[in-house]
PDB file of C-alpha atoms in Angstrom:
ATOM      1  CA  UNK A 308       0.000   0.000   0.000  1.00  0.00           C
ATOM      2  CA  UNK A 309       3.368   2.097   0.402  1.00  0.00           C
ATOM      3  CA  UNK A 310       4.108   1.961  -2.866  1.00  0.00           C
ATOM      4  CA  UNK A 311       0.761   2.807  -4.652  1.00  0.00           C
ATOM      5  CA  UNK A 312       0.544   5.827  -1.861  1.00  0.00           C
ATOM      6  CA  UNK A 313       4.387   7.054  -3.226  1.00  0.00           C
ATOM      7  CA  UNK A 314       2.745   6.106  -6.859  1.00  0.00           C
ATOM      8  CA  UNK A 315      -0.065   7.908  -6.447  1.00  0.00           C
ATOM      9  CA  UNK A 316       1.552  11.324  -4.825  1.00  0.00           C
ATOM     10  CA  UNK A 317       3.878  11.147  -7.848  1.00  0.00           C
ATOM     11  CA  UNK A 318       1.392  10.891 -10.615  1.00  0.00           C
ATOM     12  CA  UNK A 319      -0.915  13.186  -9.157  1.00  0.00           C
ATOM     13  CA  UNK A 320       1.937  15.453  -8.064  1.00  0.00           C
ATOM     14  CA  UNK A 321       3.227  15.470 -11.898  1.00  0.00           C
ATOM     15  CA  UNK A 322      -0.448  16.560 -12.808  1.00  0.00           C
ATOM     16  CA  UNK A 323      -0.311  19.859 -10.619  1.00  0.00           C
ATOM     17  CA  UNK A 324       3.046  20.257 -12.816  1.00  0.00           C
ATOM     18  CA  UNK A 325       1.087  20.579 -15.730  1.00  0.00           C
ATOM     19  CA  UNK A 326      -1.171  22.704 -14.149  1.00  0.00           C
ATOM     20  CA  UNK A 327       0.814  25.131 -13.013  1.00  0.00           C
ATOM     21  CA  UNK A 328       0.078  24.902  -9.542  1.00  0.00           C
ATOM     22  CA  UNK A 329       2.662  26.776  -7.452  1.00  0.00           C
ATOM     23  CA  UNK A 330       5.868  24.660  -6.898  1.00  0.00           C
ATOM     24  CA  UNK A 331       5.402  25.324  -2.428  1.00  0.00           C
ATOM     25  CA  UNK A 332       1.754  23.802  -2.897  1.00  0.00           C
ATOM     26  CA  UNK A 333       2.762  20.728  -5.399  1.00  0.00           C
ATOM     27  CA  UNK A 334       3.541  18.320  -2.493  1.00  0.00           C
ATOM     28  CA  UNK A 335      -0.015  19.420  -0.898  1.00  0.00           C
ATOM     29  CA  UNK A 336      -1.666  18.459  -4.711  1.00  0.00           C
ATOM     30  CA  UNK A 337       0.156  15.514  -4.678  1.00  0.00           C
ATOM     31  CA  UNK A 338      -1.324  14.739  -1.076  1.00  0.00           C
ATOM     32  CA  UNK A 339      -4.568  14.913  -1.940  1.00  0.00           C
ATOM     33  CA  UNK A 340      -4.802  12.255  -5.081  1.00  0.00           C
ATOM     34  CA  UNK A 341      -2.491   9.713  -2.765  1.00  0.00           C
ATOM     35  CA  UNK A 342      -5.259   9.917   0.012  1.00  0.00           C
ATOM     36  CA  UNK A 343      -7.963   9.638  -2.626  1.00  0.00           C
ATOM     37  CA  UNK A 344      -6.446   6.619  -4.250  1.00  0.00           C
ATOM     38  CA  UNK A 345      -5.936   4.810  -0.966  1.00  0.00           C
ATOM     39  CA  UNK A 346      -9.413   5.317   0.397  1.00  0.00           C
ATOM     40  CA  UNK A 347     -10.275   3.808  -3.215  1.00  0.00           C
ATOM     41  CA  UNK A 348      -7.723   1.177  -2.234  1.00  0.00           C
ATOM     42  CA  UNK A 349      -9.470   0.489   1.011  1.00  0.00           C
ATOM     43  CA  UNK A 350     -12.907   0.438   0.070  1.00  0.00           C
ATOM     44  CA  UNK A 351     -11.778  -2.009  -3.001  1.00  0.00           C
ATOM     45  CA  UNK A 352     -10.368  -4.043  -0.359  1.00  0.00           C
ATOM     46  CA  UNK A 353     -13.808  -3.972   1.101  1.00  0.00           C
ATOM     47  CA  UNK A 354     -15.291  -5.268  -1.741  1.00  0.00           C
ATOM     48  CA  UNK A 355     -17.642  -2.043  -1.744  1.00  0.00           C
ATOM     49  CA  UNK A 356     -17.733  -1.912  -5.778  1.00  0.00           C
ATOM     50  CA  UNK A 357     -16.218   0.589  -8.024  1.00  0.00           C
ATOM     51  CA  UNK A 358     -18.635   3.279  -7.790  1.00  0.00           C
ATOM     52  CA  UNK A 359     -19.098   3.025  -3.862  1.00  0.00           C
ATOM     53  CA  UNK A 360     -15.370   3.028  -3.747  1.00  0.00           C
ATOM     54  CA  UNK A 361     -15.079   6.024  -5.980  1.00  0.00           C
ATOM     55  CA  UNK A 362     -17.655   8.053  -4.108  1.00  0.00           C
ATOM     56  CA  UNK A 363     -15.864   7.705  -0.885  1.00  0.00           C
ATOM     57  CA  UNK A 364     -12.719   8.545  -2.606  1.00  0.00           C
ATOM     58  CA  UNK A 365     -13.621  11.631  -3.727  1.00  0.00           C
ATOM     59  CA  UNK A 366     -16.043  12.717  -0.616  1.00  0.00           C
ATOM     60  CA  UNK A 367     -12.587  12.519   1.516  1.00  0.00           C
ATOM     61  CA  UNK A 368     -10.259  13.992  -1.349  1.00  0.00           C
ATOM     62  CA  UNK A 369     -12.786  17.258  -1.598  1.00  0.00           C
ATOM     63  CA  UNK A 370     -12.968  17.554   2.295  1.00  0.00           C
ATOM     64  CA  UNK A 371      -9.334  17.600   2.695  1.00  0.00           C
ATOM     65  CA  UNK A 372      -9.076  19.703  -0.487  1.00  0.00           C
ATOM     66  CA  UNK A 373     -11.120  21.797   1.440  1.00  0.00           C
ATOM     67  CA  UNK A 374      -8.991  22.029   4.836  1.00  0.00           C
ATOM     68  CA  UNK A 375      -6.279  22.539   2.558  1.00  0.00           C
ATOM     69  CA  UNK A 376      -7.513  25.335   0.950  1.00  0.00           C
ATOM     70  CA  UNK A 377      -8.418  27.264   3.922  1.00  0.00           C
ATOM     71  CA  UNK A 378      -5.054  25.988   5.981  1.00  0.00           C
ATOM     72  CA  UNK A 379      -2.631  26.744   2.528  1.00  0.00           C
ATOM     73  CA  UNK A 380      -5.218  30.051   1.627  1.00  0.00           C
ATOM     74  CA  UNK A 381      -5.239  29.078  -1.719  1.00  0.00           C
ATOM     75  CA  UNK A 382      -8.292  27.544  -4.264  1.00  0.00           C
ATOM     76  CA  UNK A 383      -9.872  24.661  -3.865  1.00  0.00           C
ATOM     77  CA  UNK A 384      -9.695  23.902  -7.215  1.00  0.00           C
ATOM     78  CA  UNK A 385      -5.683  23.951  -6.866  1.00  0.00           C
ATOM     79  CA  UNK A 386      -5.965  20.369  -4.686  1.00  0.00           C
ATOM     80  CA  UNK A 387      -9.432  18.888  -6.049  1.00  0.00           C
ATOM     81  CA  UNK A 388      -8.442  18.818  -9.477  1.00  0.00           C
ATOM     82  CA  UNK A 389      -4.805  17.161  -9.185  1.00  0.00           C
ATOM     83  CA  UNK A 390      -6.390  14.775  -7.151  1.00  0.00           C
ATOM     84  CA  UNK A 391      -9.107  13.318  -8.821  1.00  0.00           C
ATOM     85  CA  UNK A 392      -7.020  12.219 -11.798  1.00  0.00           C
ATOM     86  CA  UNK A 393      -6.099   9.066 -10.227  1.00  0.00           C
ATOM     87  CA  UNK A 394     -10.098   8.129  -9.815  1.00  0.00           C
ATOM     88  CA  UNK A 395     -10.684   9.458 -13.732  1.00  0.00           C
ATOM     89  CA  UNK A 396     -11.985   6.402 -15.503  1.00  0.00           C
ATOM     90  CA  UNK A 397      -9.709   6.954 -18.092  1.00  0.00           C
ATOM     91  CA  UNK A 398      -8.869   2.877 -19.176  1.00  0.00           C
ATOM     92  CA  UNK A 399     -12.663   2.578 -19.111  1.00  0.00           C
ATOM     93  CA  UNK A 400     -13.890   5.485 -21.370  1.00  0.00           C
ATOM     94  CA  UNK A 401     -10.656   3.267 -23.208  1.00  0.00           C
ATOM     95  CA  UNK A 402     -12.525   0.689 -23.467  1.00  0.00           C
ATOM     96  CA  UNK A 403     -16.113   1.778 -24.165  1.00  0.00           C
ATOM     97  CA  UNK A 404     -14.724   3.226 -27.215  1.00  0.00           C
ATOM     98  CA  UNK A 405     -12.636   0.189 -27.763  1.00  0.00           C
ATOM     99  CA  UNK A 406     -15.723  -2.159 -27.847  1.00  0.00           C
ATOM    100  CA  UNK A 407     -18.138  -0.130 -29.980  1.00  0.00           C
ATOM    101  CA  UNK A 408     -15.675  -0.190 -32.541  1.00  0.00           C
ATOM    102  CA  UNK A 409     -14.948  -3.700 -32.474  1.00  0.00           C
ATOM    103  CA  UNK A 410     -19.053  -4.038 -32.628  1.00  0.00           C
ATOM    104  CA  UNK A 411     -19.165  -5.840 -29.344  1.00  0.00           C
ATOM    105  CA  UNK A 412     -21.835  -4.675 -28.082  1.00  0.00           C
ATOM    106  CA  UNK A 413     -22.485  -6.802 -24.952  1.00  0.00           C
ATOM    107  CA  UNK A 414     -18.849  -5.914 -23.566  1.00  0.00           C
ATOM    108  CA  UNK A 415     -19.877  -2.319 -24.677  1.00  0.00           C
ATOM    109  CA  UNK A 416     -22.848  -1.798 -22.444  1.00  0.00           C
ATOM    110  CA  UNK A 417     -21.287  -3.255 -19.802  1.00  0.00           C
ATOM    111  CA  UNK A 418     -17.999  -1.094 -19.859  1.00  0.00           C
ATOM    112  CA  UNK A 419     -19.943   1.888 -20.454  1.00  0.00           C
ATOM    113  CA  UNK A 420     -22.618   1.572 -17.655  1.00  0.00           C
ATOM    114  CA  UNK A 421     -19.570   0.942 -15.086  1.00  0.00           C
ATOM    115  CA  UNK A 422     -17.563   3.693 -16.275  1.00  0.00           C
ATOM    116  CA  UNK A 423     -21.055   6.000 -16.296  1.00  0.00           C
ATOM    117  CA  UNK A 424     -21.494   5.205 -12.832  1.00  0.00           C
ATOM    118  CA  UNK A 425     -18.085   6.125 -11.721  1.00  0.00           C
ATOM    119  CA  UNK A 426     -18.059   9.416 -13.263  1.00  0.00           C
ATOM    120  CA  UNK A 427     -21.591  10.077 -11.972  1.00  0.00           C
ATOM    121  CA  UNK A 428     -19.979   8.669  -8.720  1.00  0.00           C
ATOM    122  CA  UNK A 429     -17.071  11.224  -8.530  1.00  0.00           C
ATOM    123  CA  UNK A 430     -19.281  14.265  -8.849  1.00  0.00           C
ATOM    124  CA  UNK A 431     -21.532  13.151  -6.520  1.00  0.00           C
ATOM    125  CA  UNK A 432     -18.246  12.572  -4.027  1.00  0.00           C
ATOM    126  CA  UNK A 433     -17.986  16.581  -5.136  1.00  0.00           C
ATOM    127  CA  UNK A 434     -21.182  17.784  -4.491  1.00  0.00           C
ATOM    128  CA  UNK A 435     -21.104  16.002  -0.883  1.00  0.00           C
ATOM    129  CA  UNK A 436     -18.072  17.398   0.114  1.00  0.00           C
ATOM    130  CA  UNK A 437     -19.393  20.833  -0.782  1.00  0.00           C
ATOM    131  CA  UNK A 438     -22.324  20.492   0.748  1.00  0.00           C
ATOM    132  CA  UNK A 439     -20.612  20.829   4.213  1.00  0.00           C
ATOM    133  CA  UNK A 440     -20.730  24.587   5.277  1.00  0.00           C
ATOM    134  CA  UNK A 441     -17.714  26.265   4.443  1.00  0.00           C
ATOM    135  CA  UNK A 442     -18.228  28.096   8.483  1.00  0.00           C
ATOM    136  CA  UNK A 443     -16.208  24.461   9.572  1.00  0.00           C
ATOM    137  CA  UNK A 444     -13.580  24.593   7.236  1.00  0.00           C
ATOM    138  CA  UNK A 445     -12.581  28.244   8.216  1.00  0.00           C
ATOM    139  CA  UNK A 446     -13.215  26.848  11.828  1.00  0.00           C
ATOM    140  CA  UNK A 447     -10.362  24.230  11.413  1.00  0.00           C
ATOM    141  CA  UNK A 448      -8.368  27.282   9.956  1.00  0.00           C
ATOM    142  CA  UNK A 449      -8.408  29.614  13.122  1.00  0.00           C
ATOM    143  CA  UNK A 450      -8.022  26.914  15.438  1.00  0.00           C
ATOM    144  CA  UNK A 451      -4.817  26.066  13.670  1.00  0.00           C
ATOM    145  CA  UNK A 452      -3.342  29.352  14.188  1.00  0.00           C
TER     146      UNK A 452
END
């Protein structure tokens, strides 16, 4: 689990790279998509499904991209969107394409429905970890100080 948390902070990490996140917050970006991807890890382990697993993933990624934001005073956007690349159901939009091209259209459905349900999965993990008042997160911020 060490080395897909190291994997993980590096991948995510190179992502913030690209997106020109400041080079004293990269570590922080990189933070965020390792936690995400081992609560994924976890809940996998759990046998909770993909989409369960992907929901909790990004619920706790977006609350600590939240404390982050108000504890680095920067965006949230700067750690949430680093971070979810590692839960991006990239290999399955793969291989929804893949099938309908090849005209297999059982494997198709399949592929597509999962990787439907873990997008729709991920923004709901978003919208609950918004939906907490933003008063708490700028709580945790003043008692840091």
């Amino acid at each position: 689990m060490l080395i897909q948390f190291i994997v993980s902070l590096i991948a995510t990490l190179s992502f913030a790279v690209l997106f020109h996140a400041p080079r004293k917050e990269l570590f922080f970006c990189g933070l965020t998509g390792a936690v995400g991807w081992i609560v994924y890890i976890i809940c996998m382990n759990h046998k909770m499904g993909v989409a369960t697993a992907s929901l909790l993933a990004t619920f706790v990624l977006t609350i600590l991209s939240r404390i982050l934001s108000v504890v680095r005073k920067n965006p949230v956007t700067m750690f949430l969107i680093p971070g979810i690349f590692p839960l991006v159901p990239g290999a399955g939009i793969y291989y929804t394409a893949y099938y309908l091209i090849m005209n297999e259209m059982k494997s198709f459905s399949q592929k597509g429905t999962e990787t439907f349900l873990i997008a729709g999965a991920i923004a709901l993990g978003i919208v609950f970890g918004f939906a907490i008042p933003q008063a708490v997160f700028h709580a945790l911020g003043k008692k840091k100080r």
